[in-house]
Tab-separated table of C-alpha atoms in Angstrom:
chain	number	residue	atom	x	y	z
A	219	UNK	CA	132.157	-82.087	54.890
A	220	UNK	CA	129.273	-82.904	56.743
A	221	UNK	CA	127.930	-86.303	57.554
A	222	UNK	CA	124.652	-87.783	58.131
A	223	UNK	CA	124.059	-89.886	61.272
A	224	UNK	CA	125.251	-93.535	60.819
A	225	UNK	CA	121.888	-95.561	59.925
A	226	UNK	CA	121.257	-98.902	60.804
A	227	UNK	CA	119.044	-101.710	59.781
A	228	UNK	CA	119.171	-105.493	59.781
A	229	UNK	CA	119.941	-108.309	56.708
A	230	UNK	CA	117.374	-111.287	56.060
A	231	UNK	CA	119.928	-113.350	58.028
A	232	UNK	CA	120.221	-110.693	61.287
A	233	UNK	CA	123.119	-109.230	60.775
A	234	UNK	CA	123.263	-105.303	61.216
A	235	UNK	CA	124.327	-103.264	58.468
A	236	UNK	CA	124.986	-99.488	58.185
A	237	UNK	CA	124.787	-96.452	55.991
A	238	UNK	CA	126.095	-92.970	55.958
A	239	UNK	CA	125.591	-90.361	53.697
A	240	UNK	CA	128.357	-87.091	53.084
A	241	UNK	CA	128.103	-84.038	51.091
A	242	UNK	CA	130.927	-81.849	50.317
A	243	UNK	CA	132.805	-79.427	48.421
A	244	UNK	CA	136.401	-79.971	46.240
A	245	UNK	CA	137.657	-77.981	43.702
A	246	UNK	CA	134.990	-75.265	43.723
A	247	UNK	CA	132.005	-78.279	43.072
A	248	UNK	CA	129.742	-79.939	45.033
A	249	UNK	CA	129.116	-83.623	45.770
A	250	UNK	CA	127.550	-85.782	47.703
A	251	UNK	CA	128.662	-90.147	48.104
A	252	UNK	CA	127.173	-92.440	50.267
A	253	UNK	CA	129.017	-95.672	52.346
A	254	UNK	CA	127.538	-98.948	53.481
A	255	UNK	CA	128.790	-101.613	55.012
A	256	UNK	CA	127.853	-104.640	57.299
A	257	UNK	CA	129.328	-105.697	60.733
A	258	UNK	CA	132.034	-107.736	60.074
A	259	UNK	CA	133.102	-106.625	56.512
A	260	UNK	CA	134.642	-103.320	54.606
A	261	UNK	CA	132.817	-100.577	53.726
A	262	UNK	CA	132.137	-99.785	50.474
A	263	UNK	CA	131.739	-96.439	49.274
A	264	UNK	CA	129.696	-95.004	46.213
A	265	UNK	CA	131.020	-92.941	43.284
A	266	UNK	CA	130.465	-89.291	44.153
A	267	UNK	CA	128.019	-87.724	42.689
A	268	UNK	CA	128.714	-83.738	41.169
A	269	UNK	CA	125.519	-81.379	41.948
A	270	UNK	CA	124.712	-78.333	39.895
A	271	UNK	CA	122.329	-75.245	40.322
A	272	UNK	CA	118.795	-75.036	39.817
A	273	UNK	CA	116.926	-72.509	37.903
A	274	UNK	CA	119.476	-70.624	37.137
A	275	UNK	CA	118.597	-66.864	36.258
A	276	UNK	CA	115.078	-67.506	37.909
A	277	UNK	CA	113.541	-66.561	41.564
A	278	UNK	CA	113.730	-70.397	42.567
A	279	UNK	CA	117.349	-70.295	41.459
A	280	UNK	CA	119.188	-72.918	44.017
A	281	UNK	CA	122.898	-72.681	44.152
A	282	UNK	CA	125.494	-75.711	43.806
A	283	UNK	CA	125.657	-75.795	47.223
A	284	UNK	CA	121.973	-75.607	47.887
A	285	UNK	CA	121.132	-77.941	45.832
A	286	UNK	CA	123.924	-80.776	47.165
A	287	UNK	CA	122.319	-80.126	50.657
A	288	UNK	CA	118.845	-80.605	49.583
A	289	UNK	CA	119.627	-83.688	47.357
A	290	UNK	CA	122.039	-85.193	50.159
A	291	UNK	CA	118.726	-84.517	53.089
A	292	UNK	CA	116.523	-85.770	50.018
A	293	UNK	CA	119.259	-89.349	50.146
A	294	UNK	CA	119.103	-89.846	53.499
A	295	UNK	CA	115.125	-89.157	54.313
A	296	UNK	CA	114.970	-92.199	51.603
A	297	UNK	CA	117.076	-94.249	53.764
A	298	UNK	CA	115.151	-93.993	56.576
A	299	UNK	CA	111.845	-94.252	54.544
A	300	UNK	CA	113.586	-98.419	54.055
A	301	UNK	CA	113.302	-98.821	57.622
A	302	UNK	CA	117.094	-98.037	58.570
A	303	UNK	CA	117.484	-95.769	61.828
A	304	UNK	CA	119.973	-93.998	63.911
A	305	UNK	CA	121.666	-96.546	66.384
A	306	UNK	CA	119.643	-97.582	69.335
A	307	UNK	CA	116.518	-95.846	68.337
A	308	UNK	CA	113.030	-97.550	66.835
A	309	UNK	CA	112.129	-96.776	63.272
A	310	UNK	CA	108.800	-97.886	61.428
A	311	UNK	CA	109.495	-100.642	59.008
A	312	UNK	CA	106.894	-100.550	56.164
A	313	UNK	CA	105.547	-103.341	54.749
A	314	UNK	CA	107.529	-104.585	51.446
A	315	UNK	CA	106.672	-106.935	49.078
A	316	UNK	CA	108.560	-110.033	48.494
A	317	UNK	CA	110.867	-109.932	45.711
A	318	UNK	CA	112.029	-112.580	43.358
A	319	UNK	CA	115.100	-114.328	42.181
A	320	UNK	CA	116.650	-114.441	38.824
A	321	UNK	CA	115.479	-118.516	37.396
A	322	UNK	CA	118.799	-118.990	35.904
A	323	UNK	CA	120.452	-118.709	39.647
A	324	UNK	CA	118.031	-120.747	41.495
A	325	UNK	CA	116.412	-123.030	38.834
A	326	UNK	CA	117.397	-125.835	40.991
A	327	UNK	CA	115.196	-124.737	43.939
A	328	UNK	CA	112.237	-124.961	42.253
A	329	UNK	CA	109.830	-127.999	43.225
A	330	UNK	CA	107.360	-129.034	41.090
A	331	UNK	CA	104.480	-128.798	40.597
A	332	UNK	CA	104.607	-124.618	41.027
A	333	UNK	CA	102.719	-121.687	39.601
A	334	UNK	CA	103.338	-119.337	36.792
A	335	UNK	CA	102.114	-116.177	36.198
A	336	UNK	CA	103.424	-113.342	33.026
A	337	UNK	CA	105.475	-110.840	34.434
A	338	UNK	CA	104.737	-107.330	34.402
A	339	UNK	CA	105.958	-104.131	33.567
A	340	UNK	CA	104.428	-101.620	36.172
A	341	UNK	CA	104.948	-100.381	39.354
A	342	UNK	CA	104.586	-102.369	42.174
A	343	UNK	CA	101.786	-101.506	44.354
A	344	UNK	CA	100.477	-103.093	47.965
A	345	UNK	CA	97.049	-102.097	49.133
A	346	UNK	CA	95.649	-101.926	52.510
A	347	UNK	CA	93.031	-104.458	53.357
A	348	UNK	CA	90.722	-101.152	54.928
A	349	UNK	CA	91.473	-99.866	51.049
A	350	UNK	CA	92.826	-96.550	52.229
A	351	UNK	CA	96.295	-96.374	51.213
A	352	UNK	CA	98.499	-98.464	49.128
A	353	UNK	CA	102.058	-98.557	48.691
A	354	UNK	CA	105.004	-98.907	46.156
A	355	UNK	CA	107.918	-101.040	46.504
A	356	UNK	CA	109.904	-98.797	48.712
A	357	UNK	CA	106.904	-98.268	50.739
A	358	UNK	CA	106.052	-94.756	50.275
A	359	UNK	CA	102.277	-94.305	49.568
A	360	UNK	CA	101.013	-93.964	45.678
A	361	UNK	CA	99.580	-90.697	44.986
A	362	UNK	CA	95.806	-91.268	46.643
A	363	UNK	CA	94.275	-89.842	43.729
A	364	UNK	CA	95.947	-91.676	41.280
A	365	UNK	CA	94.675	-94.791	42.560
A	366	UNK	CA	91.191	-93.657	44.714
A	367	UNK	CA	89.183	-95.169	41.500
A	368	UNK	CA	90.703	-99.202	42.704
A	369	UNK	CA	90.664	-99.100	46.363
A	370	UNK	CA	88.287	-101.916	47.826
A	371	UNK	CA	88.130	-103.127	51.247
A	372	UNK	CA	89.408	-106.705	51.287
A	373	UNK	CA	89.047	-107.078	55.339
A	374	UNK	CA	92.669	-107.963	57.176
A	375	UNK	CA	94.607	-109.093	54.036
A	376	UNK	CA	96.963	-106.805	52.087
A	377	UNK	CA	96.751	-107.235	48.509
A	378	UNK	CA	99.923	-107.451	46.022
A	379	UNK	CA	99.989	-106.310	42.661
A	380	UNK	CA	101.434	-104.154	39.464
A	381	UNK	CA	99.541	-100.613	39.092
A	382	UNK	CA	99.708	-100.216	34.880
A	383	UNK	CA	97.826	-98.797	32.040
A	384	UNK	CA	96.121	-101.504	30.496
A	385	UNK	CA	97.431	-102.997	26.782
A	386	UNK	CA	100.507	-102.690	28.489
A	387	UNK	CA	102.670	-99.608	26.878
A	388	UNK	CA	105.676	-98.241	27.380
A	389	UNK	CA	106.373	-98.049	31.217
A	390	UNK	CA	106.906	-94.293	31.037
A	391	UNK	CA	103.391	-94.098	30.145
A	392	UNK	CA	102.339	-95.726	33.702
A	393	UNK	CA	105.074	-93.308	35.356
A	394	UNK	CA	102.734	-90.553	33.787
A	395	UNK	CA	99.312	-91.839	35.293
A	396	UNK	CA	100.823	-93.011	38.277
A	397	UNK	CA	103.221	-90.003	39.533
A	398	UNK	CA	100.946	-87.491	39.026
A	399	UNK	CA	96.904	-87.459	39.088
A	400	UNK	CA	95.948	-86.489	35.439
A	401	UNK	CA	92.124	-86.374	34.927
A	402	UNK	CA	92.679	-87.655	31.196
A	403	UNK	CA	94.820	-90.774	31.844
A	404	UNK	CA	94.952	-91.096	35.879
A	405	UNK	CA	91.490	-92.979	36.036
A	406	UNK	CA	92.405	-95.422	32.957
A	407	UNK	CA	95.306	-96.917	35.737
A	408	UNK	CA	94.577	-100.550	36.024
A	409	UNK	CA	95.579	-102.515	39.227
A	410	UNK	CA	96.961	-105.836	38.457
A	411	UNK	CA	96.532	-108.447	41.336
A	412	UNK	CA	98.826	-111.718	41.435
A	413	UNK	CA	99.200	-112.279	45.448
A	414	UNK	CA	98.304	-111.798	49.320
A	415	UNK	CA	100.593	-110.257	51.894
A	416	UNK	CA	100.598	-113.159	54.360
A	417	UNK	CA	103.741	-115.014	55.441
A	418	UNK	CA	102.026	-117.155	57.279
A	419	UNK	CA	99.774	-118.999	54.210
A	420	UNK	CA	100.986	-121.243	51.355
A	421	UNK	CA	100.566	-119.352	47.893
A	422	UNK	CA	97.739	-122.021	46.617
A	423	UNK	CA	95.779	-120.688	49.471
A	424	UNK	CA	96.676	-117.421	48.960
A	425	UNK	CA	95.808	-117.427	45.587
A	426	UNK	CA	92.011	-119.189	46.104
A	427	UNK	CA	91.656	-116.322	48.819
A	428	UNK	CA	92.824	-113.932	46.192
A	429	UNK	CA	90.220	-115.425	43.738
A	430	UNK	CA	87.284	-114.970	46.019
A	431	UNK	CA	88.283	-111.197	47.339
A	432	UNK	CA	88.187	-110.085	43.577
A	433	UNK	CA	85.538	-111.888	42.231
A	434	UNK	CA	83.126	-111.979	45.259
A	435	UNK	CA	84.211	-109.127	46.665
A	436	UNK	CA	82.948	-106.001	44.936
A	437	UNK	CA	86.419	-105.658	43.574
A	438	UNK	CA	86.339	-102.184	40.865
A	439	UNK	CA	86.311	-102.713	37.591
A	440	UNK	CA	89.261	-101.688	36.858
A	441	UNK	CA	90.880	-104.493	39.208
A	442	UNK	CA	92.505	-107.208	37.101
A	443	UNK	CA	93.475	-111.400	38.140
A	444	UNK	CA	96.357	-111.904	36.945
A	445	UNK	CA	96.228	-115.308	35.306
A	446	UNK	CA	97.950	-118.295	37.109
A	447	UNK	CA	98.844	-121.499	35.658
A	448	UNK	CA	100.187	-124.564	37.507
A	449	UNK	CA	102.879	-126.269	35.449
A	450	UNK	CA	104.343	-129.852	36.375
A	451	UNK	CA	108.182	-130.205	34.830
A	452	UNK	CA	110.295	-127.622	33.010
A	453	UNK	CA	108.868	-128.096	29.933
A	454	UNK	CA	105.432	-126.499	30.883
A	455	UNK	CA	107.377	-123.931	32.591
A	456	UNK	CA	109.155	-122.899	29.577
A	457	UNK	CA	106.349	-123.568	27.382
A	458	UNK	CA	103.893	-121.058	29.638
A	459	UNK	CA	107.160	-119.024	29.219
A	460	UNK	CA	107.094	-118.927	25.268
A	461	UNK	CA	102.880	-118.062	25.648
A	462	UNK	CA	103.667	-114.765	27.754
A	463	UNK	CA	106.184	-113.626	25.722
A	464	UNK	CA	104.763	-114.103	22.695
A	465	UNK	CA	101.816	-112.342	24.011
A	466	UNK	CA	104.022	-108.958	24.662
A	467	UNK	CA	104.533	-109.462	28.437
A	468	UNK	CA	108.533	-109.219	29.633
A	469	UNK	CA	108.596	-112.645	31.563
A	470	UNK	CA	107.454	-115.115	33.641
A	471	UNK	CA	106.991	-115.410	37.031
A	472	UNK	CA	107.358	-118.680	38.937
A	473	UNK	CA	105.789	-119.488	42.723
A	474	UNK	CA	106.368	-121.857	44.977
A	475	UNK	CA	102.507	-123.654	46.041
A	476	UNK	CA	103.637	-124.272	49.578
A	477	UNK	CA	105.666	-121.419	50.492
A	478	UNK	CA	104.226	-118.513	52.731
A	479	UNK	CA	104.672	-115.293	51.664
A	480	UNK	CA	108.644	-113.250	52.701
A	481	UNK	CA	107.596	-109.777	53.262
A	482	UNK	CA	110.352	-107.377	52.240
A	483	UNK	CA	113.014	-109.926	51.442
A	484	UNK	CA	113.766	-112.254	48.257
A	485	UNK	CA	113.004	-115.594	48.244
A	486	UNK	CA	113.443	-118.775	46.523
A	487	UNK	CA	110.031	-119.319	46.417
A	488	UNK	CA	108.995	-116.438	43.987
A	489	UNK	CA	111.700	-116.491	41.002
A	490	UNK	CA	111.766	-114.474	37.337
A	491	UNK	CA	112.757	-115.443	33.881
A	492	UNK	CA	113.226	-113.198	31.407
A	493	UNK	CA	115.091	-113.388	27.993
A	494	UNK	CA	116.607	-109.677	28.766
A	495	UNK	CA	118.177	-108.474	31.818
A	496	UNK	CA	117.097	-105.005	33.677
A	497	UNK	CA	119.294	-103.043	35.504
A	498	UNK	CA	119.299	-100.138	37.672
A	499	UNK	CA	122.466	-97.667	36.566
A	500	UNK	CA	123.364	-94.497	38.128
A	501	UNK	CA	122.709	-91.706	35.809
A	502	UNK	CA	126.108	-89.416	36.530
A	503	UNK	CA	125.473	-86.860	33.467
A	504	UNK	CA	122.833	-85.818	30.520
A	505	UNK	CA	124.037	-85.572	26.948
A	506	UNK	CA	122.520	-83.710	23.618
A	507	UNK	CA	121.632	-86.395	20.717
A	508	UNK	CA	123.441	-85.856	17.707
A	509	UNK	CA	122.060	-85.297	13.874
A	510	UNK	CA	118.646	-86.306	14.433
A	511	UNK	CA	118.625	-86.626	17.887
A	512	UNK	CA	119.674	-82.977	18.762
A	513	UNK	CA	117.643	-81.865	21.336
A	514	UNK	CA	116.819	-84.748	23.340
A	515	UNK	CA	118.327	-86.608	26.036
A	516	UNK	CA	121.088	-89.332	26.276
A	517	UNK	CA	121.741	-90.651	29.347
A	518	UNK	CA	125.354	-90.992	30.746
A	519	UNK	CA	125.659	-93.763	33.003
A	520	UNK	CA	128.278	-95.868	35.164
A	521	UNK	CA	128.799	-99.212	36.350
A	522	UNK	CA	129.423	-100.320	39.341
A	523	UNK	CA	133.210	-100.978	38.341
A	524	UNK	CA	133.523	-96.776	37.277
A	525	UNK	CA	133.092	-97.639	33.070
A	526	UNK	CA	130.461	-94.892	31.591
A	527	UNK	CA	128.556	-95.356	28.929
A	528	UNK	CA	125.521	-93.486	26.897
A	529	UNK	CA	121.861	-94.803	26.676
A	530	UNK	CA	119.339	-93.571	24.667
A	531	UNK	CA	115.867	-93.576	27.162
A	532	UNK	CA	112.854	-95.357	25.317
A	533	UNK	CA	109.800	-93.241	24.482
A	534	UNK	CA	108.695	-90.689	21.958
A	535	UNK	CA	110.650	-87.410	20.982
A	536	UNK	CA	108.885	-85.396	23.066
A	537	UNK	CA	109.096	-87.172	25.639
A	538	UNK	CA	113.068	-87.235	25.173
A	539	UNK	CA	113.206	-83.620	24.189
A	540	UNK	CA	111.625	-82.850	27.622
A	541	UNK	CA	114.161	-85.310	29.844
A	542	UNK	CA	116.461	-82.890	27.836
A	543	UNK	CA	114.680	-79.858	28.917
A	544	UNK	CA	115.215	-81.030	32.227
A	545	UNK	CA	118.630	-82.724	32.298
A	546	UNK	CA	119.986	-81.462	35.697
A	547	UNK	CA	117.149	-83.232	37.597
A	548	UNK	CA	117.225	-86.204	36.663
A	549	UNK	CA	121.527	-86.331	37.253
A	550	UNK	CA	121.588	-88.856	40.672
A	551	UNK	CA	118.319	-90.839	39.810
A	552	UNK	CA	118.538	-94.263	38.371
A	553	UNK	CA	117.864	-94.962	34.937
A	554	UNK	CA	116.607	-99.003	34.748
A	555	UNK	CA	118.659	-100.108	31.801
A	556	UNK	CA	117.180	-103.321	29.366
A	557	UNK	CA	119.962	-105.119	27.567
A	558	UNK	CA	120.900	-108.772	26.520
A	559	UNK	CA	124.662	-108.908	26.852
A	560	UNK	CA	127.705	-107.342	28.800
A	561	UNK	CA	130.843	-105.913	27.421
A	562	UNK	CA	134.351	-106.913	28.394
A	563	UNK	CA	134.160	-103.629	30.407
A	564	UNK	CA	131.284	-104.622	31.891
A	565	UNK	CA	128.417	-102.426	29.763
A	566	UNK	CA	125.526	-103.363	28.423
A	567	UNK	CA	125.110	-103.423	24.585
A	568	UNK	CA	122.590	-101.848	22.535
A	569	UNK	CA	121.220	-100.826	26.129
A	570	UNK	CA	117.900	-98.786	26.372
A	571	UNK	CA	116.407	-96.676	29.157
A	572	UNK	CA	113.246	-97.798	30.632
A	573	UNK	CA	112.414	-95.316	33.218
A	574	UNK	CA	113.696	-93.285	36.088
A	575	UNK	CA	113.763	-94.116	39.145
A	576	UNK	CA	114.582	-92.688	42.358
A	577	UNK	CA	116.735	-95.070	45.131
A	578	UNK	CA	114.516	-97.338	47.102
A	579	UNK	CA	111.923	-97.710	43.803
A	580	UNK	CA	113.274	-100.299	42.816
């Protein structure tokens, strides 16, 4: 077995917490499994995860073993790229966005009036007041190319937004644009701006700041305001709600006026409602469809509680038939999984795959 060094970083409330990564062999296979847990409580340790060969029969053919070693480096790189670090050395913390809270959990916090806005379905993206580099959630940098066509220079403030193809499809469409610079679609990417990266300012001022820097400020054209409404009870809220989603958007998001701006943390100032739940799943295996749906790929997935269960990914059949094609990569990513309802075993029913992710994307 070998073991990564023991990782550290802190909780929103100071408290140190750990990670630690192992790869290994048993029974002829290879795996790797990963253990976190914070001062004061148990560890908790992850499913292993089974690694296969590469290429087989080919001159980049990578063995079982090969492969576990690069994917467990691959793991543990990540981890460091969210600002944990060995014990008692220094690491650089990138800047994170602020996340939100589900509405049904914190409802109660909210303080009216607040601002709505319709959520999203893109990736998140943060962009450097200078305009030359912008990041996604986990803080690694967007592919420069990719996103060269909506850099402006907004001075000292860090801009937050969704980076999407406009008339909002599928979200594996965006993954296309956005992953890889394509000269057909790339340039089409829209960047869709709802705040400013400032802890220090209250969100109306944020937002009037926001207002000017796009619309006075040279902004491209493919820059986009993302419409904000101030609501004054529940019933606006949930009214504003019904408007979004009747318009195709996936939610609503709800900000506090007064509340500065929690930079890599969730707060109860920034909360979501949606009438579907999305979840990140491990993706533990790749099956063939079956009758019409040979040749393309369903997803095997587990809970966090061990029960598996299949999902079919959204998208077109050739887009399926080439997740297929390449089944064994995609075996230790996350598969963000949209579904109303649980099952007694804790599944989701009639659950569909969004997109892929890998850890710290999401």
């Amino acid at each position: 077995m070998t073991e990564s060094p023991r990782l550290q970083s802190e909780t929103k409330g100071g408290k140190v917490k750990y990670w630690q990564a192992a790869v290994y062999a048993k029974d002829g296979s290879w795996f790797y499994s990963k253990t976190w847990w914070q001062e004061g409580s148990k560890r908790q340790t992850s499913t292993p995860v089974e690694v296969f060969g590469k290429n087989i029969g080919r001159a980049n053919e990578t063995s079982p073993e090969e492969q576990a070693r690069s994917e467990f480096d691959s793991i543990v790189q990540k981890q460091r790229d969210k600002g944990y670090s060995e014990d008692g050395s220094k690491a650089h913390i990138p800047t994170k966005p602020m996340l939100a809270h589900k509405y049904k959990d914190r409802k109660h916090t909210v303080e009216y009036p607040c601002f709505v806005q319709p959520k999203l379905d893109g990736y998140r993206m943060l962009k450097e007041g200078n305009g030359t580099a912008a990041y996604t959630r986990g803080g690694k940098p967007h592919v420069a190319e990719c996103v060269a066509h909506l850099m402006w220079d907004t001075g000292a403030f860090m801009t937050d937004g969704e980076l999407m193809l406009p008339h909002m499809p599928p979200l594996q469409e965006t993954s296309r644009a956005a992953k890889k610079f394509r000269p057909d679609v790339s340039p089409t990417l829209h960047y869709y701006v709802y705040d400013i990266v400032d802890p220090g300012v209250p969100f109306i001022a944020r937002h009037e700041l926001l207002c000017s820097l796009v619309l006075h400020g040279r902004a491209p054209g493919n820059v986009v305001l993302v419409d904000t409404i101030e609501v004054h009870d529940e019933t606006e809220l949930l009214g504003a709600h019904a408007q979004f989603t009747a318009r195709g958007y996936e939610g609503t998001i709800i900000r506090s006026g007064d509340a500065g701006y929690e930079i890599g943390h969730r707060s109860n100032s920034l909360l979501k409602l949606k009438d579907f739940t999305d979840v990140e799943f491990l993706v533990v295996d790749v099956e063939q469809g079956k009758g019409s749906f040979v040749g393309i790929a369903v997803f095997v997935c587990e809970t966090s509680g061990g029960y598996r269960f299949n999902v079919v990914p959204q998208g077109t059949m050739e887009y399926r038939a080439e997740l297929w094609r390449t089944r064994k990569g995609h075996i230790g990513k996350w598969l963000t999984v949209r579904y109303q309802a649980l099952t007694e075993d804790g599944a989701p029913q009639f659950p569909v795959g969004i997109t892929l992710r890998e850890e710290g994307e999401f």
